[in-house]
Amino acid sequence: MTTKEKGWKQISMAGVCWKPSTQYLTGDWKTYKPVRDLEKCTRCVLCVLFCPDGAINWKPEKNDIQFDFDFCKGCGICANECPLDAIEMKLEEET
Ligand code: SF4
Ligand code: SF4
């Protein structure tokens, strides 16, 4: 028997999801995408702490942060919290 996998909208209220959230690539929800100015960014990692989706990661091997666009929903919190205005939210089709 084959089962058609349900999307997140079919999960009932207070229902338990049958697979980990890491398997739902929610990045396609976004309209706006964060674009970082590498000259302005001081790698302070505040945006890493503020991102509600864990979509910005610190990469020690690069000594830099990295966006994970598979999970970034384009909420703009990182841009709002960056103390140096190093992140600009741009329409995805313009990036
Ligand atoms: S908060 Fe701004 S300056 Fe700090 S790491 Fe993020 S983009 Fe760079
Ligand atoms: S736009 Fe929102 S989800 Fe995407 S990296 Fe910034 S804080 Fe995270």
mmCIF file with all atom_site columns, C-alpha atoms and ligand atoms in Angstrom:
data_model
loop_
_atom_site.group_PDB
_atom_site.id
_atom_site.type_symbol
_atom_site.label_atom_id
_atom_site.label_alt_id
_atom_site.label_comp_id
_atom_site.label_asym_id
_atom_site.label_entity_id
_atom_site.label_seq_id
_atom_site.pdbx_PDB_ins_code
_atom_site.Cartn_x
_atom_site.Cartn_y
_atom_site.Cartn_z
_atom_site.occupancy
_atom_site.B_iso_or_equiv
_atom_site.pdbx_formal_charge
_atom_site.auth_seq_id
_atom_site.auth_comp_id
_atom_site.auth_asym_id
_atom_site.auth_atom_id
_atom_site.pdbx_PDB_model_num
ATOM   1   C  CA  . MET A 1 1  ? 0.000  0.000  0.000  1.00 0.00 ? 1  MET A CA  1
ATOM   2   C  CA  . THR A 1 2  ? 1.297  3.459  -0.830 1.00 0.00 ? 2  THR A CA  1
ATOM   3   C  CA  . THR A 1 3  ? 0.560  6.432  1.369  1.00 0.00 ? 3  THR A CA  1
ATOM   4   C  CA  . LYS A 1 4  ? 0.610  10.000 0.162  1.00 0.00 ? 4  LYS A CA  1
ATOM   5   C  CA  . GLU A 1 5  ? 2.626  12.097 2.563  1.00 0.00 ? 5  GLU A CA  1
ATOM   6   C  CA  . LYS A 1 6  ? 0.696  14.945 4.161  1.00 0.00 ? 6  LYS A CA  1
ATOM   7   C  CA  . GLY A 1 7  ? 1.909  18.510 4.182  1.00 0.00 ? 7  GLY A CA  1
ATOM   8   C  CA  . TRP A 1 8  ? 2.183  20.641 7.318  1.00 0.00 ? 8  TRP A CA  1
ATOM   9   C  CA  . LYS A 1 9  ? -1.280 22.153 6.737  1.00 0.00 ? 9  LYS A CA  1
ATOM   10  C  CA  . GLN A 1 10 ? -2.889 18.737 7.145  1.00 0.00 ? 10 GLN A CA  1
ATOM   11  C  CA  . ILE A 1 11 ? -1.507 18.251 10.654 1.00 0.00 ? 11 ILE A CA  1
ATOM   12  C  CA  . SER A 1 12 ? -4.452 18.523 13.033 1.00 0.00 ? 12 SER A CA  1
ATOM   13  C  CA  . MET A 1 13 ? -4.440 21.038 15.884 1.00 0.00 ? 13 MET A CA  1
ATOM   14  C  CA  . ALA A 1 14 ? -2.274 19.709 18.712 1.00 0.00 ? 14 ALA A CA  1
ATOM   15  C  CA  . GLY A 1 15 ? -1.361 16.821 16.461 1.00 0.00 ? 15 GLY A CA  1
ATOM   16  C  CA  . VAL A 1 16 ? 1.985  15.152 16.597 1.00 0.00 ? 16 VAL A CA  1
ATOM   17  C  CA  . CYS A 1 17 ? 4.076  15.455 13.493 1.00 0.00 ? 17 CYS A CA  1
ATOM   18  C  CA  . TRP A 1 18 ? 5.303  12.144 12.095 1.00 0.00 ? 18 TRP A CA  1
ATOM   19  C  CA  . LYS A 1 19 ? 8.688  13.368 11.037 1.00 0.00 ? 19 LYS A CA  1
ATOM   20  C  CA  . PRO A 1 20 ? 11.240 15.803 12.450 1.00 0.00 ? 20 PRO A CA  1
ATOM   21  C  CA  . SER A 1 21 ? 10.895 19.465 11.565 1.00 0.00 ? 21 SER A CA  1
ATOM   22  C  CA  . THR A 1 22 ? 14.315 19.346 9.916  1.00 0.00 ? 22 THR A CA  1
ATOM   23  C  CA  . GLN A 1 23 ? 12.718 17.347 7.098  1.00 0.00 ? 23 GLN A CA  1
ATOM   24  C  CA  . TYR A 1 24 ? 10.284 20.163 6.271  1.00 0.00 ? 24 TYR A CA  1
ATOM   25  C  CA  . LEU A 1 25 ? 12.187 22.587 4.117  1.00 0.00 ? 25 LEU A CA  1
ATOM   26  C  CA  . THR A 1 26 ? 10.245 25.722 4.965  1.00 0.00 ? 26 THR A CA  1
ATOM   27  C  CA  . GLY A 1 27 ? 12.533 28.064 3.031  1.00 0.00 ? 27 GLY A CA  1
ATOM   28  C  CA  . ASP A 1 28 ? 10.112 28.179 0.103  1.00 0.00 ? 28 ASP A CA  1
ATOM   29  C  CA  . TRP A 1 29 ? 7.681  30.211 2.226  1.00 0.00 ? 29 TRP A CA  1
ATOM   30  C  CA  . LYS A 1 30 ? 9.761  33.326 1.881  1.00 0.00 ? 30 LYS A CA  1
ATOM   31  C  CA  . THR A 1 31 ? 9.097  36.336 -0.305 1.00 0.00 ? 31 THR A CA  1
ATOM   32  C  CA  . TYR A 1 32 ? 12.035 38.353 0.986  1.00 0.00 ? 32 TYR A CA  1
ATOM   33  C  CA  . LYS A 1 33 ? 15.558 37.067 1.396  1.00 0.00 ? 33 LYS A CA  1
ATOM   34  C  CA  . PRO A 1 34 ? 18.281 38.420 3.693  1.00 0.00 ? 34 PRO A CA  1
ATOM   35  C  CA  . VAL A 1 35 ? 21.311 39.703 1.825  1.00 0.00 ? 35 VAL A CA  1
ATOM   36  C  CA  . ARG A 1 36 ? 24.406 40.463 3.887  1.00 0.00 ? 36 ARG A CA  1
ATOM   37  C  CA  . ASP A 1 37 ? 26.918 43.217 3.214  1.00 0.00 ? 37 ASP A CA  1
ATOM   38  C  CA  . LEU A 1 38 ? 30.228 41.443 3.807  1.00 0.00 ? 38 LEU A CA  1
ATOM   39  C  CA  . GLU A 1 39 ? 32.048 44.747 4.282  1.00 0.00 ? 39 GLU A CA  1
ATOM   40  C  CA  . LYS A 1 40 ? 29.729 45.933 7.052  1.00 0.00 ? 40 LYS A CA  1
ATOM   41  C  CA  . CYS A 1 41 ? 29.374 42.584 8.861  1.00 0.00 ? 41 CYS A CA  1
ATOM   42  C  CA  . THR A 1 42 ? 31.697 42.157 11.851 1.00 0.00 ? 42 THR A CA  1
ATOM   43  C  CA  . ARG A 1 43 ? 30.707 38.494 12.479 1.00 0.00 ? 43 ARG A CA  1
ATOM   44  C  CA  . CYS A 1 44 ? 29.267 39.444 15.861 1.00 0.00 ? 44 CYS A CA  1
ATOM   45  C  CA  . VAL A 1 45 ? 26.806 36.493 15.519 1.00 0.00 ? 45 VAL A CA  1
ATOM   46  C  CA  . LEU A 1 46 ? 23.860 38.411 16.996 1.00 0.00 ? 46 LEU A CA  1
ATOM   47  C  CA  . CYS A 1 47 ? 21.765 37.438 13.982 1.00 0.00 ? 47 CYS A CA  1
ATOM   48  C  CA  . VAL A 1 48 ? 22.593 33.780 14.682 1.00 0.00 ? 48 VAL A CA  1
ATOM   49  C  CA  . LEU A 1 49 ? 21.104 34.170 18.152 1.00 0.00 ? 49 LEU A CA  1
ATOM   50  C  CA  . PHE A 1 50 ? 18.012 36.035 16.994 1.00 0.00 ? 50 PHE A CA  1
ATOM   51  C  CA  . CYS A 1 51 ? 16.986 33.909 14.013 1.00 0.00 ? 51 CYS A CA  1
ATOM   52  C  CA  . PRO A 1 52 ? 13.878 32.018 15.170 1.00 0.00 ? 52 PRO A CA  1
ATOM   53  C  CA  . ASP A 1 53 ? 14.455 29.249 12.653 1.00 0.00 ? 53 ASP A CA  1
ATOM   54  C  CA  . GLY A 1 54 ? 18.097 28.491 13.322 1.00 0.00 ? 54 GLY A CA  1
ATOM   55  C  CA  . ALA A 1 55 ? 18.687 29.428 9.708  1.00 0.00 ? 55 ALA A CA  1
ATOM   56  C  CA  . ILE A 1 56 ? 21.937 31.283 10.321 1.00 0.00 ? 56 ILE A CA  1
ATOM   57  C  CA  . ASN A 1 57 ? 24.845 29.173 11.445 1.00 0.00 ? 57 ASN A CA  1
ATOM   58  C  CA  . TRP A 1 58 ? 28.322 29.959 12.688 1.00 0.00 ? 58 TRP A CA  1
ATOM   59  C  CA  . LYS A 1 59 ? 30.919 28.116 10.624 1.00 0.00 ? 59 LYS A CA  1
ATOM   60  C  CA  . PRO A 1 60 ? 34.154 27.994 12.642 1.00 0.00 ? 60 PRO A CA  1
ATOM   61  C  CA  . GLU A 1 61 ? 36.106 26.586 9.696  1.00 0.00 ? 61 GLU A CA  1
ATOM   62  C  CA  . LYS A 1 62 ? 35.230 29.736 7.731  1.00 0.00 ? 62 LYS A CA  1
ATOM   63  C  CA  . ASN A 1 63 ? 35.243 32.040 10.741 1.00 0.00 ? 63 ASN A CA  1
ATOM   64  C  CA  . ASP A 1 64 ? 31.988 33.343 9.353  1.00 0.00 ? 64 ASP A CA  1
ATOM   65  C  CA  . ILE A 1 65 ? 28.234 32.977 9.465  1.00 0.00 ? 65 ILE A CA  1
ATOM   66  C  CA  . GLN A 1 66 ? 26.214 31.225 6.783  1.00 0.00 ? 66 GLN A CA  1
ATOM   67  C  CA  . PHE A 1 67 ? 22.519 31.446 5.911  1.00 0.00 ? 67 PHE A CA  1
ATOM   68  C  CA  . ASP A 1 68 ? 20.641 28.203 5.423  1.00 0.00 ? 68 ASP A CA  1
ATOM   69  C  CA  . PHE A 1 69 ? 18.039 29.132 2.820  1.00 0.00 ? 69 PHE A CA  1
ATOM   70  C  CA  . ASP A 1 70 ? 16.366 25.710 3.090  1.00 0.00 ? 70 ASP A CA  1
ATOM   71  C  CA  . PHE A 1 71 ? 14.896 26.963 6.376  1.00 0.00 ? 71 PHE A CA  1
ATOM   72  C  CA  . CYS A 1 72 ? 14.994 30.790 6.241  1.00 0.00 ? 72 CYS A CA  1
ATOM   73  C  CA  . LYS A 1 73 ? 11.406 32.042 6.028  1.00 0.00 ? 73 LYS A CA  1
ATOM   74  C  CA  . GLY A 1 74 ? 12.359 35.627 5.214  1.00 0.00 ? 74 GLY A CA  1
ATOM   75  C  CA  . CYS A 1 75 ? 10.938 37.083 8.425  1.00 0.00 ? 75 CYS A CA  1
ATOM   76  C  CA  . GLY A 1 76 ? 13.509 39.897 8.531  1.00 0.00 ? 76 GLY A CA  1
ATOM   77  C  CA  . ILE A 1 77 ? 14.311 39.596 12.240 1.00 0.00 ? 77 ILE A CA  1
ATOM   78  C  CA  . CYS A 1 78 ? 18.025 39.225 11.474 1.00 0.00 ? 78 CYS A CA  1
ATOM   79  C  CA  . ALA A 1 79 ? 17.981 42.451 9.447  1.00 0.00 ? 79 ALA A CA  1
ATOM   80  C  CA  . ASN A 1 80 ? 16.083 44.218 12.190 1.00 0.00 ? 80 ASN A CA  1
ATOM   81  C  CA  . GLU A 1 81 ? 18.473 43.108 14.952 1.00 0.00 ? 81 GLU A CA  1
ATOM   82  C  CA  . CYS A 1 82 ? 21.796 43.531 13.161 1.00 0.00 ? 82 CYS A CA  1
ATOM   83  C  CA  . PRO A 1 83 ? 23.485 46.428 14.973 1.00 0.00 ? 83 PRO A CA  1
ATOM   84  C  CA  . LEU A 1 84 ? 25.363 47.435 11.836 1.00 0.00 ? 84 LEU A CA  1
ATOM   85  C  CA  . ASP A 1 85 ? 22.508 47.277 9.326  1.00 0.00 ? 85 ASP A CA  1
ATOM   86  C  CA  . ALA A 1 86 ? 24.563 44.743 7.438  1.00 0.00 ? 86 ALA A CA  1
ATOM   87  C  CA  . ILE A 1 87 ? 21.525 42.728 6.326  1.00 0.00 ? 87 ILE A CA  1
ATOM   88  C  CA  . GLU A 1 88 ? 19.056 43.984 3.775  1.00 0.00 ? 88 GLU A CA  1
ATOM   89  C  CA  . MET A 1 89 ? 15.821 42.165 2.973  1.00 0.00 ? 89 MET A CA  1
ATOM   90  C  CA  . LYS A 1 90 ? 15.378 41.921 -0.780 1.00 0.00 ? 90 LYS A CA  1
ATOM   91  C  CA  . LEU A 1 91 ? 12.624 40.419 -2.889 1.00 0.00 ? 91 LEU A CA  1
ATOM   92  C  CA  . GLU A 1 92 ? 13.782 36.926 -3.646 1.00 0.00 ? 92 GLU A CA  1
ATOM   93  C  CA  . GLU A 1 93 ? 13.444 37.301 -7.397 1.00 0.00 ? 93 GLU A CA  1
ATOM   94  C  CA  . GLU A 1 94 ? 15.794 40.290 -7.227 1.00 0.00 ? 94 GLU A CA  1
ATOM   95  C  CA  . THR A 1 95 ? 18.605 38.326 -5.562 1.00 0.00 ? 95 THR A CA  1
HETATM 96  S  S1  . SF4 B 2 .  ? 24.262 40.668 13.304 1.00 0.00 ? 1  SF4 B S1  1
HETATM 97  FE FE1 . SF4 B 2 .  ? 24.987 41.810 11.515 1.00 0.00 ? 1  SF4 B FE1 1
HETATM 98  S  S2  . SF4 B 2 .  ? 27.134 42.244 11.933 1.00 0.00 ? 1  SF4 B S2  1
HETATM 99  FE FE2 . SF4 B 2 .  ? 26.509 40.635 13.351 1.00 0.00 ? 1  SF4 B FE2 1
HETATM 100 S  S3  . SF4 B 2 .  ? 27.055 38.715 12.260 1.00 0.00 ? 1  SF4 B S3  1
HETATM 101 FE FE3 . SF4 B 2 .  ? 24.917 39.175 11.767 1.00 0.00 ? 1  SF4 B FE3 1
HETATM 102 S  S4  . SF4 B 2 .  ? 25.044 40.306 9.823  1.00 0.00 ? 1  SF4 B S4  1
HETATM 103 FE FE4 . SF4 B 2 .  ? 27.070 40.362 10.748 1.00 0.00 ? 1  SF4 B FE4 1
HETATM 104 S  S1  . SF4 B 2 .  ? 15.029 36.313 7.578  1.00 0.00 ? 2  SF4 B S1  1
HETATM 105 FE FE1 . SF4 B 2 .  ? 14.256 35.371 9.489  1.00 0.00 ? 2  SF4 B FE1 1
HETATM 106 S  S2  . SF4 B 2 .  ? 14.391 33.158 9.123  1.00 0.00 ? 2  SF4 B S2  1
HETATM 107 FE FE2 . SF4 B 2 .  ? 15.670 34.157 7.582  1.00 0.00 ? 2  SF4 B FE2 1
HETATM 108 S  S3  . SF4 B 2 .  ? 17.737 34.167 8.440  1.00 0.00 ? 2  SF4 B S3  1
HETATM 109 FE FE3 . SF4 B 2 .  ? 16.760 36.141 8.977  1.00 0.00 ? 2  SF4 B FE3 1
HETATM 110 S  S4  . SF4 B 2 .  ? 15.858 35.810 11.009 1.00 0.00 ? 2  SF4 B S4  1
HETATM 111 FE FE4 . SF4 B 2 .  ? 16.295 33.786 10.126 1.00 0.00 ? 2  SF4 B FE4 1
#
